[in-house]
Amino acid sequence: MTGWRRYVAAGVVVLGVYVGLAFLNSPRGFLGTDTGGKVATLEVMTARGQFDPDLGYWAASSDPDGRLYPLAFTTHTASGKWVNVTTLPALWAGWQLYRVGGYRLALLVPMAGSLAAALAGLALFRRLGVRSDASAWAGFFILALASPLTIYALDFWEHSLGVALLAWAVVVLVDALGTFRWWRFAAAGALLGAAATMRTEALVYLGVAGIAAIVPLARFGDGAPRRRGLLAIGAGLVLLASAAAPVLANELVERRVVGDSVRSTRIAGTARGLGDVPTDRVGEAAITLVGLEGSDRGIALGVVFAALLVFAAIRRDRGLGIVAVAAAGVVAAVRVAAGGLGFVPGLAAAWVLPPSAFGRAHAGIPVSARPNERGFVVAVGLGAVPIVLATQLRGGAAPQWAGRYLLVSGFLLAVVGVAALESRPPTLRAAVVVLAAAVTAFGLLWTSVRTHDVARTVAALERRPEPVLVSGVYHLAREGGATYGRKRWLTLADHRAAPARAAAVLGDEGIDSFASVEQTPTPEPAYPGFHPTAHTTLRLFDGVDLRVTSWRSDAP
């Protein structure tokens, strides 16, 4: 099979695997609560038949400032809408599919993103000098089916689309190294700008990739220094202008659809975090980089895990390399035995392949400063890391997969790592790939278990006879995005003042009974004017139980 038929066949195989894996998960549960907020929006828009992310609020008259709004991180816009999403392009594409075939059909959007990212990896393999076409295609399937791209293909998030757009921008800039081809810089800028409409960290990669591409043009391009300088300035302006176009177009669409800016608010919030480096941010950076799970033990195990993989890449001795990879597998097994199923939040821990990029004489970073494809890819992948770590949202490092704000860096370094593996002994290559597949399989299992647990728990809560659920678990209502609107919820952001406010809102709305939900062993709050009548315990995840209490009004 040759030519375009090979690409079509590879795409069909990958998408077929994704679709099959999706049926292992519940369509009413998700890998993270952000997805629940998006699916709640898809539900409301489908019921309304209009592309408008306004979720409304059943208790708006009693709680106009939304302090008890059901879904965490909902914005009450200046136009009066209640919006729980931070980007519209992927939401619009997903909505076209969701209203026809529901959540599973909408998953074709992130699936297409993961496939496109893997194809960008294939293009990069060839530009990085992978000698064998078979090795390049093997790398494509590793990226598509044995990496975090697999996990993010199965959840309605924009991450895979962001990786795909940024990865293809890197492909275009690799082709432009040391030369000024205005259309290449324009194309790369448009891709980077499109990514920024969905992923805030794309702006960091825009800056890093732009500098990494323009500096070689200024230093080693054709002509006299003055001419090279002018070309570099021109390249930068073209890159910025073409990146600004999709960002500004998205801004106009947001203001027309939502009545306010969604994305720029998110970007401004991220920018405010730059330079804010408290102790907990340093800890979260460690989790994001290497954590096998979110505890200090997980960080320590992750450091050992990554060090063993780097050692395996450095050693030319096949036996020692295989021993190191096997030892890394044992470390991962210890984490599973001690912590059970859960997130693997570290970039190096979940991608597995990036440490291979740092093998001796295989990283591709040139001794001279002349343009070099591998050096450029490594520079973009590593250069963005400290800025992203300094600005990532705090509090969300542990409950994520593969350092999701650094997925592009993980991808780029994995591409270099796979390319470097080509020169290693076959048994060592096989050992690394098996370990990558094992970590991915662990993530697939966790996704399946988590989605079914979420679906079961939310269904049990919605079957309760009380007309309202008051949740002391901040993200719980978001987990139930697939059935949002079938039950009225309130969510407590503050366990000291919020219960009294919730009781007042319920009274204003004429509600005489409700059920409260708390994670055990959290103390049960008091609701003035109501008294508890019954208690029950509901399992959410392994080791996480919910206490559900029925309350009735004291009024006769």
mmCIF file of N, CA, C and O in Angstrom, residues 143-219:
data_model
loop_
_atom_site.group_PDB
_atom_site.id
_atom_site.type_symbol
_atom_site.label_atom_id
_atom_site.label_comp_id
_atom_site.label_asym_id
_atom_site.label_seq_id
_atom_site.Cartn_x
_atom_site.Cartn_y
_atom_site.Cartn_z
ATOM 1 N N LEU A 143 2.563 7.036 19.103
ATOM 2 C CA LEU A 143 1.991 8.302 19.547
ATOM 3 C C LEU A 143 0.462 8.234 19.610
ATOM 4 O O LEU A 143 -0.158 8.748 20.544
ATOM 5 N N ALA A 144 -0.136 7.605 18.611
ATOM 6 C CA ALA A 144 -1.600 7.584 18.536
ATOM 7 C C ALA A 144 -2.234 6.655 19.554
ATOM 8 O O ALA A 144 -3.309 6.960 20.100
ATOM 9 N N LEU A 145 -1.561 5.518 19.844
ATOM 10 C CA LEU A 145 -2.226 4.461 20.616
ATOM 11 C C LEU A 145 -1.528 4.094 21.917
ATOM 12 O O LEU A 145 -2.073 3.299 22.699
ATOM 13 N N ALA A 146 -0.348 4.641 22.189
ATOM 14 C CA ALA A 146 0.364 4.288 23.421
ATOM 15 C C ALA A 146 0.941 5.535 24.073
ATOM 16 O O ALA A 146 2.066 5.536 24.554
ATOM 17 N N SER A 147 0.141 6.599 24.086
ATOM 18 C CA SER A 147 0.589 7.854 24.682
ATOM 19 C C SER A 147 -0.633 8.566 25.265
ATOM 20 O O SER A 147 -1.774 8.119 25.069
ATOM 21 N N PRO A 148 -0.437 9.684 25.953
ATOM 22 C CA PRO A 148 -1.593 10.436 26.450
ATOM 23 C C PRO A 148 -2.554 10.904 25.365
ATOM 24 O O PRO A 148 -3.704 11.214 25.671
ATOM 25 N N LEU A 149 -2.119 10.965 24.104
ATOM 26 C CA LEU A 149 -3.053 11.292 23.033
ATOM 27 C C LEU A 149 -4.214 10.308 23.012
ATOM 28 O O LEU A 149 -5.348 10.669 22.671
ATOM 29 N N THR A 150 -3.960 9.064 23.374
ATOM 30 C CA THR A 150 -5.017 8.051 23.411
ATOM 31 C C THR A 150 -6.057 8.405 24.458
ATOM 32 O O THR A 150 -7.267 8.298 24.222
ATOM 33 N N ILE A 151 -5.588 8.817 25.633
ATOM 34 C CA ILE A 151 -6.504 9.144 26.726
ATOM 35 C C ILE A 151 -7.342 10.370 26.357
ATOM 36 O O ILE A 151 -8.574 10.380 26.544
ATOM 37 N N TYR A 152 -6.694 11.391 25.804
ATOM 38 C CA TYR A 152 -7.406 12.635 25.507
ATOM 39 C C TYR A 152 -8.278 12.533 24.261
ATOM 40 O O TYR A 152 -9.061 13.453 23.986
ATOM 41 N N ALA A 153 -8.173 11.440 23.514
ATOM 42 C CA ALA A 153 -9.102 11.204 22.409
ATOM 43 C C ALA A 153 -10.457 10.737 22.913
ATOM 44 O O ALA A 153 -11.446 10.774 22.163
ATOM 45 N N LEU A 154 -10.531 10.308 24.165
ATOM 46 C CA LEU A 154 -11.736 9.666 24.686
ATOM 47 C C LEU A 154 -12.497 10.531 25.676
ATOM 48 O O LEU A 154 -13.381 10.048 26.385
ATOM 49 N N ASP A 155 -12.164 11.816 25.761
ATOM 50 C CA ASP A 155 -12.850 12.732 26.660
ATOM 51 C C ASP A 155 -13.044 14.049 25.919
ATOM 52 O O ASP A 155 -12.146 14.488 25.196
ATOM 53 N N PHE A 156 -14.217 14.678 26.083
ATOM 54 C CA PHE A 156 -14.508 15.878 25.292
ATOM 55 C C PHE A 156 -13.774 17.080 25.876
ATOM 56 O O PHE A 156 -14.325 17.897 26.614
ATOM 57 N N TRP A 157 -12.504 17.144 25.537
ATOM 58 C CA TRP A 157 -11.635 18.242 25.928
ATOM 59 C C TRP A 157 -10.969 18.775 24.661
ATOM 60 O O TRP A 157 -10.888 18.069 23.648
ATOM 61 N N GLU A 158 -10.417 19.992 24.740
ATOM 62 C CA GLU A 158 -9.764 20.587 23.566
ATOM 63 C C GLU A 158 -8.281 20.257 23.494
ATOM 64 O O GLU A 158 -7.593 20.717 22.580
ATOM 65 N N HIS A 159 -7.792 19.468 24.439
ATOM 66 C CA HIS A 159 -6.344 19.253 24.525
ATOM 67 C C HIS A 159 -5.763 18.625 23.264
ATOM 68 O O HIS A 159 -4.723 19.059 22.766
ATOM 69 N N SER A 160 -6.413 17.606 22.738
ATOM 70 C CA SER A 160 -5.851 16.945 21.554
ATOM 71 C C SER A 160 -5.851 17.886 20.353
ATOM 72 O O SER A 160 -4.920 17.876 19.549
ATOM 73 N N LEU A 161 -6.883 18.713 20.232
ATOM 74 C CA LEU A 161 -6.918 19.687 19.135
ATOM 75 C C LEU A 161 -5.798 20.707 19.299
ATOM 76 O O LEU A 161 -5.152 21.093 18.317
ATOM 77 N N GLY A 162 -5.568 21.150 20.531
ATOM 78 C CA GLY A 162 -4.481 22.090 20.774
ATOM 79 C C GLY A 162 -3.134 21.506 20.423
ATOM 80 O O GLY A 162 -2.287 22.167 19.799
ATOM 81 N N VAL A 163 -2.902 20.243 20.815
ATOM 82 C CA VAL A 163 -1.638 19.588 20.480
ATOM 83 C C VAL A 163 -1.484 19.479 18.971
ATOM 84 O O VAL A 163 -0.404 19.735 18.420
ATOM 85 N N ALA A 164 -2.555 19.105 18.269
ATOM 86 C CA ALA A 164 -2.482 18.946 16.817
ATOM 87 C C ALA A 164 -2.119 20.261 16.125
ATOM 88 O O ALA A 164 -1.220 20.301 15.271
ATOM 89 N N LEU A 165 -2.805 21.341 16.489
ATOM 90 C CA LEU A 165 -2.535 22.634 15.855
ATOM 91 C C LEU A 165 -1.115 23.110 16.137
ATOM 92 O O LEU A 165 -0.404 23.578 15.229
ATOM 93 N N LEU A 166 -0.677 22.975 17.389
ATOM 94 C CA LEU A 166 0.667 23.415 17.743
ATOM 95 C C LEU A 166 1.728 22.522 17.098
ATOM 96 O O LEU A 166 2.787 23.009 16.667
ATOM 97 N N ALA A 167 1.454 21.233 17.038
ATOM 98 C CA ALA A 167 2.427 20.316 16.435
ATOM 99 C C ALA A 167 2.615 20.607 14.944
ATOM 100 O O ALA A 167 3.746 20.615 14.433
ATOM 101 N N TRP A 168 1.519 20.875 14.246
ATOM 102 C CA TRP A 168 1.651 21.201 12.818
ATOM 103 C C TRP A 168 2.323 22.553 12.621
ATOM 104 O O TRP A 168 3.037 22.762 11.627
ATOM 105 N N ALA A 169 2.130 23.482 13.569
ATOM 106 C CA ALA A 169 2.853 24.751 13.493
ATOM 107 C C ALA A 169 4.351 24.515 13.603
ATOM 108 O O ALA A 169 5.155 25.148 12.898
ATOM 109 N N VAL A 170 4.754 23.587 14.482
ATOM 110 C CA VAL A 170 6.170 23.253 14.622
ATOM 111 C C VAL A 170 6.696 22.623 13.333
ATOM 112 O O VAL A 170 7.817 22.911 12.900
ATOM 113 N N VAL A 171 5.886 21.771 12.704
ATOM 114 C CA VAL A 171 6.288 21.168 11.429
ATOM 115 C C VAL A 171 6.577 22.263 10.404
ATOM 116 O O VAL A 171 7.607 22.246 9.710
ATOM 117 N N VAL A 172 5.685 23.234 10.307
ATOM 118 C CA VAL A 172 5.855 24.317 9.331
ATOM 119 C C VAL A 172 7.098 25.140 9.657
ATOM 120 O O VAL A 172 7.866 25.519 8.755
ATOM 121 N N LEU A 173 7.329 25.423 10.938
ATOM 122 C CA LEU A 173 8.488 26.232 11.319
ATOM 123 C C LEU A 173 9.793 25.463 11.132
ATOM 124 O O LEU A 173 10.831 26.067 10.817
ATOM 125 N N VAL A 174 9.776 24.155 11.315
ATOM 126 C CA VAL A 174 10.973 23.353 11.027
ATOM 127 C C VAL A 174 11.350 23.514 9.554
ATOM 128 O O VAL A 174 12.528 23.658 9.212
ATOM 129 N N ASP A 175 10.348 23.517 8.688
ATOM 130 C CA ASP A 175 10.623 23.696 7.261
ATOM 131 C C ASP A 175 11.130 25.097 6.939
ATOM 132 O O ASP A 175 11.742 25.311 5.893
ATOM 133 N N ALA A 176 10.859 26.053 7.835
ATOM 134 C CA ALA A 176 11.269 27.440 7.586
ATOM 135 C C ALA A 176 12.590 27.795 8.241
ATOM 136 O O ALA A 176 13.044 28.942 8.106
ATOM 137 N N LEU A 177 13.220 26.870 8.940
ATOM 138 C CA LEU A 177 14.434 27.192 9.687
ATOM 139 C C LEU A 177 15.500 27.823 8.795
ATOM 140 O O LEU A 177 15.890 27.262 7.765
ATOM 141 N N GLY A 178 15.973 28.997 9.203
ATOM 142 C CA GLY A 178 17.084 29.651 8.511
ATOM 143 C C GLY A 178 16.715 30.354 7.231
ATOM 144 O O GLY A 178 17.574 30.933 6.571
ATOM 145 N N THR A 179 15.426 30.320 6.842
ATOM 146 C CA THR A 179 14.999 30.989 5.608
ATOM 147 C C THR A 179 13.742 31.805 5.888
ATOM 148 O O THR A 179 12.994 31.523 6.821
ATOM 149 N N PHE A 180 13.515 32.819 5.050
ATOM 150 C CA PHE A 180 12.298 33.609 5.190
ATOM 151 C C PHE A 180 11.354 33.252 4.057
ATOM 152 O O PHE A 180 11.555 33.641 2.910
ATOM 153 N N ARG A 181 10.367 32.466 4.403
ATOM 154 C CA ARG A 181 9.266 32.172 3.490
ATOM 155 C C ARG A 181 8.024 32.693 4.192
ATOM 156 O O ARG A 181 7.497 32.049 5.093
ATOM 157 N N TRP A 182 7.574 33.859 3.763
ATOM 158 C CA TRP A 182 6.527 34.539 4.524
ATOM 159 C C TRP A 182 5.300 33.670 4.711
ATOM 160 O O TRP A 182 4.639 33.702 5.765
ATOM 161 N N TRP A 183 4.956 32.847 3.705
ATOM 162 C CA TRP A 183 3.740 32.050 3.813
ATOM 163 C C TRP A 183 3.875 30.958 4.859
ATOM 164 O O TRP A 183 2.882 30.551 5.479
ATOM 165 N N ARG A 184 5.128 30.475 5.096
ATOM 166 C CA ARG A 184 5.313 29.479 6.162
ATOM 167 C C ARG A 184 5.087 30.130 7.532
ATOM 168 O O ARG A 184 4.435 29.551 8.409
ATOM 169 N N PHE A 185 5.627 31.302 7.728
ATOM 170 C CA PHE A 185 5.418 31.988 9.006
ATOM 171 C C PHE A 185 3.949 32.369 9.178
ATOM 172 O O PHE A 185 3.413 32.328 10.293
ATOM 173 N N ALA A 186 3.288 32.723 8.076
ATOM 174 C CA ALA A 186 1.866 33.048 8.160
ATOM 175 C C ALA A 186 1.053 31.812 8.525
ATOM 176 O O ALA A 186 0.139 31.870 9.358
ATOM 177 N N ALA A 187 1.385 30.679 7.895
ATOM 178 C CA ALA A 187 0.658 29.444 8.199
ATOM 179 C C ALA A 187 0.892 29.004 9.639
ATOM 180 O O ALA A 187 -0.048 28.607 10.352
ATOM 181 N N ALA A 188 2.149 29.091 10.088
ATOM 182 C CA ALA A 188 2.454 28.705 11.472
ATOM 183 C C ALA A 188 1.734 29.620 12.450
ATOM 184 O O ALA A 188 1.177 29.155 13.467
ATOM 185 N N GLY A 189 1.713 30.918 12.166
ATOM 186 C CA GLY A 189 1.022 31.853 13.042
ATOM 187 C C GLY A 189 -0.463 31.566 13.118
ATOM 188 O O GLY A 189 -1.073 31.612 14.199
ATOM 189 N N ALA A 190 -1.077 31.258 11.983
ATOM 190 C CA ALA A 190 -2.510 30.952 11.973
ATOM 191 C C ALA A 190 -2.804 29.713 12.802
ATOM 192 O O ALA A 190 -3.802 29.656 13.541
ATOM 193 N N LEU A 191 -1.955 28.693 12.689
ATOM 194 C CA LEU A 191 -2.140 27.475 13.485
ATOM 195 C C LEU A 191 -1.976 27.760 14.979
ATOM 196 O O LEU A 191 -2.757 27.278 15.806
ATOM 197 N N LEU A 192 -0.960 28.545 15.321
ATOM 198 C CA LEU A 192 -0.735 28.884 16.724
ATOM 199 C C LEU A 192 -1.872 29.735 17.267
ATOM 200 O O LEU A 192 -2.314 29.548 18.419
ATOM 201 N N GLY A 193 -2.372 30.676 16.466
ATOM 202 C CA GLY A 193 -3.492 31.496 16.905
ATOM 203 C C GLY A 193 -4.759 30.682 17.084
ATOM 204 O O GLY A 193 -5.520 30.877 18.038
ATOM 205 N N ALA A 194 -4.999 29.742 16.160
ATOM 206 C CA ALA A 194 -6.164 28.869 16.289
ATOM 207 C C ALA A 194 -6.069 28.042 17.571
ATOM 208 O O ALA A 194 -7.068 27.830 18.272
ATOM 209 N N ALA A 195 -4.865 27.567 17.886
ATOM 210 C CA ALA A 195 -4.680 26.813 19.128
ATOM 211 C C ALA A 195 -4.973 27.678 20.348
ATOM 212 O O ALA A 195 -5.534 27.214 21.348
ATOM 213 N N ALA A 196 -4.612 28.967 20.273
ATOM 214 C CA ALA A 196 -4.821 29.869 21.399
ATOM 215 C C ALA A 196 -6.300 30.130 21.667
ATOM 216 O O ALA A 196 -6.663 30.537 22.770
ATOM 217 N N THR A 197 -7.170 29.909 20.680
ATOM 218 C CA THR A 197 -8.598 30.070 20.917
ATOM 219 C C THR A 197 -9.152 28.933 21.770
ATOM 220 O O THR A 197 -10.289 29.014 22.251
ATOM 221 N N MET A 198 -8.339 27.875 21.956
ATOM 222 C CA MET A 198 -8.786 26.726 22.744
ATOM 223 C C MET A 198 -7.916 26.444 23.952
ATOM 224 O O MET A 198 -8.396 25.952 24.971
ATOM 225 N N ARG A 199 -6.607 26.722 23.840
ATOM 226 C CA ARG A 199 -5.675 26.419 24.925
ATOM 227 C C ARG A 199 -4.836 27.663 25.209
ATOM 228 O O ARG A 199 -4.108 28.147 24.344
ATOM 229 N N THR A 200 -4.919 28.153 26.447
ATOM 230 C CA THR A 200 -4.212 29.381 26.806
ATOM 231 C C THR A 200 -2.702 29.238 26.670
ATOM 232 O O THR A 200 -2.014 30.164 26.238
ATOM 233 N N GLU A 201 -2.172 28.048 27.019
ATOM 234 C CA GLU A 201 -0.718 27.869 26.963
ATOM 235 C C GLU A 201 -0.177 27.961 25.537
ATOM 236 O O GLU A 201 1.038 28.060 25.340
ATOM 237 N N ALA A 202 -1.060 27.950 24.536
ATOM 238 C CA ALA A 202 -0.607 28.104 23.150
ATOM 239 C C ALA A 202 0.115 29.431 22.958
ATOM 240 O O ALA A 202 1.015 29.547 22.116
ATOM 241 N N LEU A 203 -0.247 30.444 23.729
ATOM 242 C CA LEU A 203 0.430 31.735 23.623
ATOM 243 C C LEU A 203 1.884 31.639 24.064
ATOM 244 O O LEU A 203 2.758 32.311 23.519
ATOM 245 N N VAL A 204 2.142 30.777 25.053
ATOM 246 C CA VAL A 204 3.524 30.550 25.482
ATOM 247 C C VAL A 204 4.308 29.884 24.360
ATOM 248 O O VAL A 204 5.429 30.298 24.025
ATOM 249 N N TYR A 205 3.714 28.869 23.746
ATOM 250 C CA TYR A 205 4.405 28.169 22.653
ATOM 251 C C TYR A 205 4.562 29.075 21.437
ATOM 252 O O TYR A 205 5.533 28.942 20.689
ATOM 253 N N LEU A 206 3.629 29.990 21.231
ATOM 254 C CA LEU A 206 3.776 30.975 20.161
ATOM 255 C C LEU A 206 5.045 31.790 20.368
ATOM 256 O O LEU A 206 5.846 31.955 19.435
ATOM 257 N N GLY A 207 5.250 32.291 21.590
ATOM 258 C CA GLY A 207 6.439 33.085 21.866
ATOM 259 C C GLY A 207 7.719 32.281 21.765
ATOM 260 O O GLY A 207 8.702 32.715 21.140
ATOM 261 N N VAL A 208 7.719 31.086 22.356
ATOM 262 C CA VAL A 208 8.937 30.271 22.369
ATOM 263 C C VAL A 208 9.281 29.790 20.963
ATOM 264 O O VAL A 208 10.436 29.872 20.523
ATOM 265 N N ALA A 209 8.284 29.269 20.245
ATOM 266 C CA ALA A 209 8.547 28.769 18.888
ATOM 267 C C ALA A 209 8.940 29.913 17.957
ATOM 268 O O ALA A 209 9.815 29.751 17.090
ATOM 269 N N GLY A 210 8.304 31.075 18.134
ATOM 270 C CA GLY A 210 8.660 32.220 17.292
ATOM 271 C C GLY A 210 10.105 32.634 17.485
ATOM 272 O O GLY A 210 10.845 32.850 16.510
ATOM 273 N N ILE A 211 10.528 32.736 18.731
ATOM 274 C CA ILE A 211 11.925 33.109 19.005
ATOM 275 C C ILE A 211 12.881 32.048 18.468
ATOM 276 O O ILE A 211 13.899 32.363 17.843
ATOM 277 N N ALA A 212 12.541 30.768 18.701
ATOM 278 C CA ALA A 212 13.419 29.686 18.256
ATOM 279 C C ALA A 212 13.546 29.635 16.736
ATOM 280 O O ALA A 212 14.559 29.170 16.209
ATOM 281 N N ALA A 213 12.530 30.119 16.018
ATOM 282 C CA ALA A 213 12.593 30.113 14.552
ATOM 283 C C ALA A 213 13.224 31.389 13.998
ATOM 284 O O ALA A 213 13.907 31.354 12.961
ATOM 285 N N ILE A 214 13.017 32.511 14.676
ATOM 286 C CA ILE A 214 13.485 33.797 14.148
ATOM 287 C C ILE A 214 14.967 34.027 14.437
ATOM 288 O O ILE A 214 15.694 34.597 13.600
ATOM 289 N N VAL A 215 15.458 33.580 15.594
ATOM 290 C CA VAL A 215 16.878 33.784 15.925
ATOM 291 C C VAL A 215 17.794 33.141 14.885
ATOM 292 O O VAL A 215 18.744 33.786 14.404
ATOM 293 N N PRO A 216 17.579 31.890 14.463
ATOM 294 C CA PRO A 216 18.438 31.331 13.410
ATOM 295 C C PRO A 216 18.354 32.103 12.101
ATOM 296 O O PRO A 216 19.351 32.217 11.378
ATOM 297 N N LEU A 217 17.167 32.645 11.801
ATOM 298 C CA LEU A 217 17.022 33.439 10.576
ATOM 299 C C LEU A 217 17.876 34.694 10.650
ATOM 300 O O LEU A 217 18.540 35.072 9.675
ATOM 301 N N ALA A 218 17.899 35.335 11.822
ATOM 302 C CA ALA A 218 18.691 36.556 11.984
ATOM 303 C C ALA A 218 20.183 36.267 11.960
ATOM 304 O O ALA A 218 20.973 37.083 11.480
ATOM 305 N N ARG A 219 20.588 35.099 12.458
ATOM 306 C CA ARG A 219 22.015 34.804 12.581
ATOM 307 C C ARG A 219 22.582 34.078 11.368
ATOM 308 O O ARG A 219 23.733 34.293 10.990
#
